[in-house]
CSV table of N, CA and C in Angstrom, one decimal:
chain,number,residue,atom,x,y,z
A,33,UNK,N,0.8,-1.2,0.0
A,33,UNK,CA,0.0,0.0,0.0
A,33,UNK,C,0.9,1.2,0.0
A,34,UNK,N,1.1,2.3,-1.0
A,34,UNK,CA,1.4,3.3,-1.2
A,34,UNK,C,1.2,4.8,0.0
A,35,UNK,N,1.8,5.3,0.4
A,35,UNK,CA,2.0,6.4,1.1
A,35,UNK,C,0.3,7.2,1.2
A,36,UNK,N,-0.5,7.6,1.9
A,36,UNK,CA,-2.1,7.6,1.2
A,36,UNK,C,-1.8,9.2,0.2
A,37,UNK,N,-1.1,10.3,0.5
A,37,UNK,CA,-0.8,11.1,-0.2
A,37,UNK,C,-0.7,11.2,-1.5
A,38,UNK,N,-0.1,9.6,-1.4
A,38,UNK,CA,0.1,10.1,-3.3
A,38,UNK,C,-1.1,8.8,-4.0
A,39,UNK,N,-2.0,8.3,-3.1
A,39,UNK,CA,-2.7,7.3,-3.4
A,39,UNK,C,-3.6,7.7,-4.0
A,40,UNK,N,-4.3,8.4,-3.5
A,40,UNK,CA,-5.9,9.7,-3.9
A,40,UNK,C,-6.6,8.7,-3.4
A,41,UNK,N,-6.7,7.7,-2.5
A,41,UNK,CA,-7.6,7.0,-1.9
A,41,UNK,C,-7.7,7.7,-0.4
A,42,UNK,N,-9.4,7.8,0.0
A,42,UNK,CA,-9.1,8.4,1.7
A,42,UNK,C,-9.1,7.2,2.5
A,43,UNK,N,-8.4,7.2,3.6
A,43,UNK,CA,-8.1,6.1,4.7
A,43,UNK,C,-9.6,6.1,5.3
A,44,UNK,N,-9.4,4.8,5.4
A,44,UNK,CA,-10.6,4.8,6.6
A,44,UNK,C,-9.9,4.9,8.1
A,45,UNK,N,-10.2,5.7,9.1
A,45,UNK,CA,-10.1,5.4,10.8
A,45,UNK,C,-11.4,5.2,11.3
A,46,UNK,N,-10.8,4.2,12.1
A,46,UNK,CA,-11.6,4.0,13.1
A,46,UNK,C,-11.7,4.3,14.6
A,47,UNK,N,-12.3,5.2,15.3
A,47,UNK,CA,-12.1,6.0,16.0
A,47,UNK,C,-12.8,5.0,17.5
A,48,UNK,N,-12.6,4.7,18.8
A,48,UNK,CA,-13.0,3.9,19.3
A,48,UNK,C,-12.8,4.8,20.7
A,49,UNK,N,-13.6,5.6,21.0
A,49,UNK,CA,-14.2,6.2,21.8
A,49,UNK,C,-15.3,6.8,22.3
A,50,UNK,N,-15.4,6.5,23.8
A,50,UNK,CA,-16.5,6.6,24.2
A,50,UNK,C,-17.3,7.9,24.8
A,51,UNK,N,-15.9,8.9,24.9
A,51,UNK,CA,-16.4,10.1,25.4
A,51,UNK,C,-17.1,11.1,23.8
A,52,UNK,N,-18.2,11.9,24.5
A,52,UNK,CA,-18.6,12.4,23.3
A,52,UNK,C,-18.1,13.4,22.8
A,53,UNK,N,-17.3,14.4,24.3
A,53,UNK,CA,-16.7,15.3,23.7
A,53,UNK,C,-15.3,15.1,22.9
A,54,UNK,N,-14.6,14.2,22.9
A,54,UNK,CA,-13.3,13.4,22.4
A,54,UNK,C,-13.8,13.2,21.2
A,55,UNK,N,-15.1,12.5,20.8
A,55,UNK,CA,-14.9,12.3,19.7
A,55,UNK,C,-15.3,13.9,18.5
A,56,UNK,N,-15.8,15.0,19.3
A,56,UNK,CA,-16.5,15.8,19.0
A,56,UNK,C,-15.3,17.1,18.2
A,57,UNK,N,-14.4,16.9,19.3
A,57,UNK,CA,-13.0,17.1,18.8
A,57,UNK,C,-12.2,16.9,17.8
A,58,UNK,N,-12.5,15.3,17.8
A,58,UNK,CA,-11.7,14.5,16.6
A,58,UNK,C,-12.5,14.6,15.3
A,59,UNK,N,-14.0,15.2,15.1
A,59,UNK,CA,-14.0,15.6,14.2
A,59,UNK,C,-14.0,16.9,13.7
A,60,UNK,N,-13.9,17.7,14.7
A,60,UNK,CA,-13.6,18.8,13.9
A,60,UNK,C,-12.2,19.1,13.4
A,61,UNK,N,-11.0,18.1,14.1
A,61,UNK,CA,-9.8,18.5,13.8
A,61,UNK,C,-10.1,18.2,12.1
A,62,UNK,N,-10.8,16.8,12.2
A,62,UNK,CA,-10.9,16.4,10.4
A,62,UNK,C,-11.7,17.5,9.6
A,63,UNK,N,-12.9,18.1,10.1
A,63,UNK,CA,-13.5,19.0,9.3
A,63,UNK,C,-12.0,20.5,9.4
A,64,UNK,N,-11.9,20.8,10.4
A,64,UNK,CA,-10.8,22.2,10.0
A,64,UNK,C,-9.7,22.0,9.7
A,65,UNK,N,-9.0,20.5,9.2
A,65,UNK,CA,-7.6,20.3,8.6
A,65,UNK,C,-8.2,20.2,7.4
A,66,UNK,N,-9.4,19.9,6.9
A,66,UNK,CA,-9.6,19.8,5.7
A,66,UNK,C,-9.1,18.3,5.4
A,67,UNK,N,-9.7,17.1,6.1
A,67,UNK,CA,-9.1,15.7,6.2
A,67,UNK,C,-10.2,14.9,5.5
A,68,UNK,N,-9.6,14.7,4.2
A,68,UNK,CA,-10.9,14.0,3.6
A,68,UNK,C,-11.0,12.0,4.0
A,69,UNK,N,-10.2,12.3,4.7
A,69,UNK,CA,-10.8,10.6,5.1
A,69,UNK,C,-11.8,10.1,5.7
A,70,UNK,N,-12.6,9.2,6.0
A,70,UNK,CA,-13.3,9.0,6.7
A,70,UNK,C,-13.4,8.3,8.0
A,71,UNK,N,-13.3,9.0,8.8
A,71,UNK,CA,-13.5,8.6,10.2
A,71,UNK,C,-14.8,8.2,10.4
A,72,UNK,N,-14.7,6.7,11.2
A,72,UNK,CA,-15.3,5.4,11.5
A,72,UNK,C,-15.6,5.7,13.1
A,73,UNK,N,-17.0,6.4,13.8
A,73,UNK,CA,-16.9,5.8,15.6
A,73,UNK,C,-17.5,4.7,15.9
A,74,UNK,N,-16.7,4.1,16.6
A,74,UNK,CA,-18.2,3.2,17.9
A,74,UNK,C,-17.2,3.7,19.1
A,75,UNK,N,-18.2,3.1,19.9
A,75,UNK,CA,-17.9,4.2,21.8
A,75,UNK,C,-17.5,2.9,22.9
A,76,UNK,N,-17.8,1.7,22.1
A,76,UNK,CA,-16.8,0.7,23.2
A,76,UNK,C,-16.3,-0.2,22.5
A,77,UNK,N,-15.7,-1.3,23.8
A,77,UNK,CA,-14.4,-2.4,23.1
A,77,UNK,C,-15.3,-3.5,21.9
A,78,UNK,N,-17.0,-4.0,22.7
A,78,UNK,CA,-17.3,-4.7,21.6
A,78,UNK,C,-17.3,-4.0,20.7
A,79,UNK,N,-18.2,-3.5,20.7
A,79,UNK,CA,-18.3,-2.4,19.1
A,79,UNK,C,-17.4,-2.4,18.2
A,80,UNK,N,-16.0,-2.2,18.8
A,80,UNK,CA,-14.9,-2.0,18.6
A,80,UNK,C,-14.4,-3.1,17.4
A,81,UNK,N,-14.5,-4.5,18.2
A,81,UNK,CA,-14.3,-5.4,17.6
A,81,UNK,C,-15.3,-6.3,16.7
A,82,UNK,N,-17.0,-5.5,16.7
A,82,UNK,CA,-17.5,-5.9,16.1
A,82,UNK,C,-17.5,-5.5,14.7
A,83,UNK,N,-17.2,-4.2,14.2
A,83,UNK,CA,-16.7,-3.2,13.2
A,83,UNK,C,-15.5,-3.9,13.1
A,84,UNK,N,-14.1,-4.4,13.4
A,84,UNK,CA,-13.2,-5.2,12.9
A,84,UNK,C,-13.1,-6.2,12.6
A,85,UNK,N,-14.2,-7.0,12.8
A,85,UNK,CA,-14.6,-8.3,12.4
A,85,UNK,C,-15.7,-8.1,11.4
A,86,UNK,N,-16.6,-7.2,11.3
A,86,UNK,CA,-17.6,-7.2,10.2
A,86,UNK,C,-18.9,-7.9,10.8
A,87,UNK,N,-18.8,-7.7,12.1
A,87,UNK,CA,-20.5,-8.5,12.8
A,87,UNK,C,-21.3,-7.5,12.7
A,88,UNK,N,-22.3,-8.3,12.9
A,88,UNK,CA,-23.8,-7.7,13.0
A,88,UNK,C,-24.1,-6.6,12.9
A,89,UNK,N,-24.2,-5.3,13.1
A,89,UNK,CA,-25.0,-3.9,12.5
A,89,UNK,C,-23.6,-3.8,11.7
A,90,UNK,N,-22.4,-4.3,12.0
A,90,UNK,CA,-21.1,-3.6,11.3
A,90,UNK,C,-20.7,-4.7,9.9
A,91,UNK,N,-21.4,-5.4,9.5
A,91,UNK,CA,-21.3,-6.6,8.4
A,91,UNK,C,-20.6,-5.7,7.2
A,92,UNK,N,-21.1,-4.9,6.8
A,92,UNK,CA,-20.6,-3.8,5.6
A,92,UNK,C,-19.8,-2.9,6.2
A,93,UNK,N,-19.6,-3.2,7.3
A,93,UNK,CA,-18.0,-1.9,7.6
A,93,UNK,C,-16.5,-2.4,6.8
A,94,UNK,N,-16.3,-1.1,6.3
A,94,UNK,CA,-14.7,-1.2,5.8
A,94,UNK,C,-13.8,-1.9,6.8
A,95,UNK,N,-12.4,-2.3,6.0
A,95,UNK,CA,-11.7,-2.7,7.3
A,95,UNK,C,-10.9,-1.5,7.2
A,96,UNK,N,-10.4,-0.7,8.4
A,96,UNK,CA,-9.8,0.2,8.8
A,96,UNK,C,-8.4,0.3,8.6
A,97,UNK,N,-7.9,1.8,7.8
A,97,UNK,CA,-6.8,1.6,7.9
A,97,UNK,C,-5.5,1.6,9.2
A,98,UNK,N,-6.2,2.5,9.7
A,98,UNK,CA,-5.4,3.0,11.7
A,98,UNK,C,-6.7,2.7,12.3
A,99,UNK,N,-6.6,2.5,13.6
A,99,UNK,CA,-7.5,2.4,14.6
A,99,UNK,C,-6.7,3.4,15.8
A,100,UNK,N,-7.9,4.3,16.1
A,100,UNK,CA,-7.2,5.5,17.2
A,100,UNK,C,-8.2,4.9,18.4
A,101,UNK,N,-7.4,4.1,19.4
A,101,UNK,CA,-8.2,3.5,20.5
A,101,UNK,C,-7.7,4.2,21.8
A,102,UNK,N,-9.1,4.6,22.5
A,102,UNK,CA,-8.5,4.8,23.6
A,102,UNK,C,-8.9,4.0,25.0
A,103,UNK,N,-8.0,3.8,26.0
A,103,UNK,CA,-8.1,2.9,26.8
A,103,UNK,C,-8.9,2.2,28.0
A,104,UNK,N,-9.9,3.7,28.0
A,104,UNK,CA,-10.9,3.4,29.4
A,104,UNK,C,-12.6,3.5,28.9
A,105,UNK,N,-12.4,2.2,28.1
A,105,UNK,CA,-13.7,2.0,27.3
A,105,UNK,C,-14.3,1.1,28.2
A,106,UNK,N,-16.3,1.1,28.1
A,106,UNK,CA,-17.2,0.4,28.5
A,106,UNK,C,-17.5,-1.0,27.6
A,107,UNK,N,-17.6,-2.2,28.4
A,107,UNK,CA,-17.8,-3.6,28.2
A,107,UNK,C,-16.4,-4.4,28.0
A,108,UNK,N,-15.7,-3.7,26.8
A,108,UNK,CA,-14.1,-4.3,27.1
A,108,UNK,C,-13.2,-3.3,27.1
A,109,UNK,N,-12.3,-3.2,27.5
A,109,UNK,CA,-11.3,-2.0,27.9
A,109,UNK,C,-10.2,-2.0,26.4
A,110,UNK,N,-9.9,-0.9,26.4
A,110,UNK,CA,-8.8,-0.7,25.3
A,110,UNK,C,-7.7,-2.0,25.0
A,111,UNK,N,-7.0,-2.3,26.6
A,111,UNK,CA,-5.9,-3.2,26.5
A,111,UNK,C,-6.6,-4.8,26.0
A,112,UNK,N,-7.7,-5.0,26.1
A,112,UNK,CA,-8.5,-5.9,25.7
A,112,UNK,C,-8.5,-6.3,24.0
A,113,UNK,N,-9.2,-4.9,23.4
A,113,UNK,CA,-9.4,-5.1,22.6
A,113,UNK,C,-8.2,-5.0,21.1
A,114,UNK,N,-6.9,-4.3,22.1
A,114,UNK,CA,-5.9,-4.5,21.5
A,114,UNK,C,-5.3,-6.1,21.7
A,115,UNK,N,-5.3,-6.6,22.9
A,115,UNK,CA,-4.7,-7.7,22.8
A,115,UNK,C,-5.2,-8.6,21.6
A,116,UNK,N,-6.8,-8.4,21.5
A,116,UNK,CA,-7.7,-9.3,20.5
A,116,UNK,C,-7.4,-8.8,19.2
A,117,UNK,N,-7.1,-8.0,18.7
A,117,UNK,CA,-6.5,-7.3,17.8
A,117,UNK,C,-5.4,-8.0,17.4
A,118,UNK,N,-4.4,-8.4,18.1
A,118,UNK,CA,-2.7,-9.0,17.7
A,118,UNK,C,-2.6,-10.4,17.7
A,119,UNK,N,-3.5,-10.5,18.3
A,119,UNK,CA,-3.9,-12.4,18.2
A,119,UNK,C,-4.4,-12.7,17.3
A,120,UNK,N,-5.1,-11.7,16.5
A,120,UNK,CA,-5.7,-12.3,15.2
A,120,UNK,C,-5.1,-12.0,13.7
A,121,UNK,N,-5.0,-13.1,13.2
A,121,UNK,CA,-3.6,-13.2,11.8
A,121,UNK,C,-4.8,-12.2,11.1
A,122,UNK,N,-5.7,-11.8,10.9
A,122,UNK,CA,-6.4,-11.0,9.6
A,122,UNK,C,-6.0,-9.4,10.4
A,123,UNK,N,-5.8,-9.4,11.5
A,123,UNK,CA,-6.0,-8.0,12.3
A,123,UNK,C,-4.4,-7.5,12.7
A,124,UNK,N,-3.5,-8.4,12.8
A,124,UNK,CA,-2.5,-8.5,13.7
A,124,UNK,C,-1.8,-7.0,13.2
A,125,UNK,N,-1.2,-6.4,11.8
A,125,UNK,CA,-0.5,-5.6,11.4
A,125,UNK,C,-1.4,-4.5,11.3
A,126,UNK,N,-2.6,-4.2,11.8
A,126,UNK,CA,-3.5,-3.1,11.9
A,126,UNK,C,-2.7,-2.1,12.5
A,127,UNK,N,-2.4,-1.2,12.3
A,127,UNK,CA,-2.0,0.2,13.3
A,127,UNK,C,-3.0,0.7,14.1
A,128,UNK,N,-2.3,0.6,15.4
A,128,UNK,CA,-3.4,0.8,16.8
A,128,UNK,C,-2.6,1.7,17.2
A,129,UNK,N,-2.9,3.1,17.2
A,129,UNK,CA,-2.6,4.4,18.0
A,129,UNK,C,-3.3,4.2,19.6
A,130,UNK,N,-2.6,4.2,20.5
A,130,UNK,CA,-3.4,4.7,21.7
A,130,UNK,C,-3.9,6.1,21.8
A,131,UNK,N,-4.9,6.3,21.8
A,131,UNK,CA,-5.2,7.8,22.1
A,131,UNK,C,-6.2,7.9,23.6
A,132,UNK,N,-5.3,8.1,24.6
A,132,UNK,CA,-6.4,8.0,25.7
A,132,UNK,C,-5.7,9.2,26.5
A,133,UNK,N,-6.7,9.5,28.1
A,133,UNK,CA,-6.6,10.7,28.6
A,133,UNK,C,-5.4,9.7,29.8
A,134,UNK,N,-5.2,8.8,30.0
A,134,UNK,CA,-4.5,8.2,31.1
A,134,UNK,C,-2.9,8.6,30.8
A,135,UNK,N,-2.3,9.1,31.8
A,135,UNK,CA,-0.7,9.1,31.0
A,135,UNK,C,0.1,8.3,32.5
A,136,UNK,N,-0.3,7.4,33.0
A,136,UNK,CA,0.3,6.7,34.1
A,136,UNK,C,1.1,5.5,33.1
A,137,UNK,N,2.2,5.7,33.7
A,137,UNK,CA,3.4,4.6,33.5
A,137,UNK,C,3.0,3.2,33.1
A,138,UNK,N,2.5,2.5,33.9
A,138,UNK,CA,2.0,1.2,33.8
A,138,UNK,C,0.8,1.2,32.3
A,139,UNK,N,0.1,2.4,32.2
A,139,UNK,CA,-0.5,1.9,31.4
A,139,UNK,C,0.2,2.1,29.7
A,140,UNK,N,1.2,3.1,29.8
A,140,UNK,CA,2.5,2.9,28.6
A,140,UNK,C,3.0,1.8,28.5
A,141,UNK,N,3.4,1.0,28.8
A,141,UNK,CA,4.5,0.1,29.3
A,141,UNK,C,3.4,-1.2,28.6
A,142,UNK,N,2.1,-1.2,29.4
A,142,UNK,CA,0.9,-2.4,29.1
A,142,UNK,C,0.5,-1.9,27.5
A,143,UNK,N,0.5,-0.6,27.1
A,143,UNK,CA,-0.1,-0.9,25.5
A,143,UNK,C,1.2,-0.9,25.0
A,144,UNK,N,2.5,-0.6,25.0
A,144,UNK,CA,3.6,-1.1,24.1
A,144,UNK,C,3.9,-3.0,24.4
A,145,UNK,N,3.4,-3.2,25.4
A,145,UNK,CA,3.5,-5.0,25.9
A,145,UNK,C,2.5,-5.7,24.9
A,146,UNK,N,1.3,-5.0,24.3
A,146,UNK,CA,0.4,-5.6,23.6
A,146,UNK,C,0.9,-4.8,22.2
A,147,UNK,N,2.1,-4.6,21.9
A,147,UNK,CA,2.2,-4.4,20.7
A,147,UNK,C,1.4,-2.8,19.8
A,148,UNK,N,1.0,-2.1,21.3
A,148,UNK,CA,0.5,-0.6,20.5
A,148,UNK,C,1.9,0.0,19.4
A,149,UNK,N,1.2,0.8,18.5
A,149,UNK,CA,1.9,1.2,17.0
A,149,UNK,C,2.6,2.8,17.9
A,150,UNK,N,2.1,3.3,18.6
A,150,UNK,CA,2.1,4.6,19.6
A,150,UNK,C,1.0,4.8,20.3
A,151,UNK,N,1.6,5.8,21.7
A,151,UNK,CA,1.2,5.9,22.7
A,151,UNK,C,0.8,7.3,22.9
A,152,UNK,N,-0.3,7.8,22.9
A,152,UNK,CA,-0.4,9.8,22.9
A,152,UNK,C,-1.7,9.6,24.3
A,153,UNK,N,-1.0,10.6,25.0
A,153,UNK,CA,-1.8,11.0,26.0
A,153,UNK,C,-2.8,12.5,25.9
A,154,UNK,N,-4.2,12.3,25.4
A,154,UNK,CA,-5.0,13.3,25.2
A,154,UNK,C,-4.8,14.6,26.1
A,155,UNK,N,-4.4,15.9,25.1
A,155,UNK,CA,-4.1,17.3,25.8
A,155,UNK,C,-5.4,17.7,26.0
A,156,UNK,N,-5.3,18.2,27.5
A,156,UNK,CA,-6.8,18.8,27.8
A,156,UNK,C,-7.1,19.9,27.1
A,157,UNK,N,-6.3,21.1,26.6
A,157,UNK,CA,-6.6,21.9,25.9
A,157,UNK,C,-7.3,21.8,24.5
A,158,UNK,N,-8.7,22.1,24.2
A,158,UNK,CA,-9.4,21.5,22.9
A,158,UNK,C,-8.6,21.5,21.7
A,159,UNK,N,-7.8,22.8,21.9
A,159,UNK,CA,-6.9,23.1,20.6
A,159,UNK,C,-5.6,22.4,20.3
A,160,UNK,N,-4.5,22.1,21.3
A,160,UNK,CA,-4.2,21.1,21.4
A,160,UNK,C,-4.4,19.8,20.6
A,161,UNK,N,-5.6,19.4,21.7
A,161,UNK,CA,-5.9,18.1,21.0
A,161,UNK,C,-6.3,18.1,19.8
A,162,UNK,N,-7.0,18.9,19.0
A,162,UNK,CA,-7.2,19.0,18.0
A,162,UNK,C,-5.8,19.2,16.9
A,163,UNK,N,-4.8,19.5,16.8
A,163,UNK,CA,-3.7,19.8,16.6
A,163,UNK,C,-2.8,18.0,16.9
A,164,UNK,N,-3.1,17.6,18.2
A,164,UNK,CA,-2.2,16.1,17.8
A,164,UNK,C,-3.6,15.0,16.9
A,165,UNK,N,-4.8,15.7,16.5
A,165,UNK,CA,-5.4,14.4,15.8
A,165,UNK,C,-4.7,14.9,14.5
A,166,UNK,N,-4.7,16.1,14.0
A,166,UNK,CA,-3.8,16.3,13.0
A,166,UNK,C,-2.6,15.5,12.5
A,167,UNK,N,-1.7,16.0,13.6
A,167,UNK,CA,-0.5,15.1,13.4
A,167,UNK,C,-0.5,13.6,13.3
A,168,UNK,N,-1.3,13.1,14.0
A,168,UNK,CA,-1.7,11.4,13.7
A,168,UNK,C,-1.9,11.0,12.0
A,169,UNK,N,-2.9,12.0,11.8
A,169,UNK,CA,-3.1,12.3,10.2
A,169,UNK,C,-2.6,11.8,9.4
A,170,UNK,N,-1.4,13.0,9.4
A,170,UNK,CA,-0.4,13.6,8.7
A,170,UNK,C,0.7,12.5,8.7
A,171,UNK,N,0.9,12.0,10.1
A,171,UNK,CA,2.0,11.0,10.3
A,171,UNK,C,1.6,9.8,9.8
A,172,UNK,N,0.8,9.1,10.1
A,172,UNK,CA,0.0,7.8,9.7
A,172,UNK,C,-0.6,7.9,8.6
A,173,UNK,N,-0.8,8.8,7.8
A,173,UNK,CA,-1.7,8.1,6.9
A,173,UNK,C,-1.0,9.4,5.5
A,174,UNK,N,-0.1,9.9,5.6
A,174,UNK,CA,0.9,10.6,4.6
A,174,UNK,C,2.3,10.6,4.4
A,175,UNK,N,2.9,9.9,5.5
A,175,UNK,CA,4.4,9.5,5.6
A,175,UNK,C,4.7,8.5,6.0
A,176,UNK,N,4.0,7.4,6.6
A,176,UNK,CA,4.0,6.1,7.2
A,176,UNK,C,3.9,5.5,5.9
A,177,UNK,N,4.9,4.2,5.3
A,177,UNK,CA,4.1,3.3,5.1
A,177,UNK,C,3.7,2.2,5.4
A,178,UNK,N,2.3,2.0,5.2
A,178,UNK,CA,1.0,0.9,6.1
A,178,UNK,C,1.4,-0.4,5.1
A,179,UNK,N,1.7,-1.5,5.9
A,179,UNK,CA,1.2,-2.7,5.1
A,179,UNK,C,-0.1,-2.9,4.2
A,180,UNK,N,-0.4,-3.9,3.3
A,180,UNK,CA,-1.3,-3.9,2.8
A,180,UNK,C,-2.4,-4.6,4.1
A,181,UNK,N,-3.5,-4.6,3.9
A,181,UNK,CA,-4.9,-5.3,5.2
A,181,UNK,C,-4.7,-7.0,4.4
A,182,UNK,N,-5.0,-7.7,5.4
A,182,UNK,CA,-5.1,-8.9,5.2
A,182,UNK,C,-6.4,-8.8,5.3
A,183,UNK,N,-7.0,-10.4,5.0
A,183,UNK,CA,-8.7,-10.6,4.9
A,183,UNK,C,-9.8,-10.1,4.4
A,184,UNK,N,-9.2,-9.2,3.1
A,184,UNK,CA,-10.1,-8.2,2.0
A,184,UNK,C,-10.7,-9.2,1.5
C-alpha cells in the first residue's frame, strides 16, 4: 500500500471512543484540517471489535486503515481489545494508535507489551488536542508506510 498522499484514496479510521466530547473534537480536527478521510466511531471495546470483524450492524464496515483507540472504554477496555486485535492473523499488522486521557506509566508500558503502534496522552486543551489528531493524520496516513490489510 502506497504512502495515502500520493494514493488519492481516503483512509478509513476507526475512531473507538467513548467520550462524546473526544470524539467531537476528533472531528472537527478532520473538518478544520480539511481531512478528507473517513472517520469510522463506535464508543466501546465490543463495538470496537465488532466493526473489525464485520459482525452484526457492522457486516458492511470497511476494514480500517489505523485504529485511534483509547483505553478506558465500557464492556471491554482498550488493553482488551488491543490484545484481541494482535492475536488475530487478519487483524494482527493493523496500526493501533493509543489515544487515551491516562498518562500513568504502567499503562504505557501495558499498551507497548500488547504491541501498540504509539502511545499519545490526550491534551486537555481542545486546541491542542485538535492539533495532535492532526498530526496522527499527517504522520499515519501521509508519511508512514502501512502494510497492505489482510482478509479483504
Amino acid at each position: 500500500m502506497p504512502p495515502r498522499d500520493t494514493s488519492g484514496v481516503p483512509a478509513d479510521i476507526l475512531l473507538v471512543e467513548d467520550n462524546p466530547g473526544d470524539v467531537r473534537l476528533t472531528q472537527e480536527a478532520f473538518k478544520e484540517g480539511q481531512i478528507c478521510n473517513t472517520l469510522h466511531v463506535v464508543t466501546d471495546g465490543v463495538e470496537a471489535l465488532d466493526f473489525l470483524h464485520r459482525r452484526d450492524a457492522h457486516a458492511d464496515a470497511p476494514r480500517p486503515d489505523i485504529v485511534l483507540l483509547d483505553l478506558n472504554l465500557p464492556r471491554k477496555n482498550g488493553d482488551e481489545v488491543l490484545d484481541e486485535i494482535r492475536a488475530d492473523s487478519t487483524l494482527e499488522r493493523l496500526p493501533v494508535v493509543i489515544l487515551t486521557s491516562s498518562s500513568a506509566e504502567e499503562d504505557v508500558v501495558q499498551s507497548y507489551e500488547l504491541q501498540a503502534n504509539a502511545y499519545l496522552t490526550k491534551p486537555v486543551d481542545p486546541t491542542e488536542f485538535i492539533e495532535t489528531v492532526r498530526s496522527i493524520q499527517e504522520f499515519w496516513l501521509s508519511v508512514v508506510r502501512l502494510p497492505p490489510c489482510d482478509g479483504d
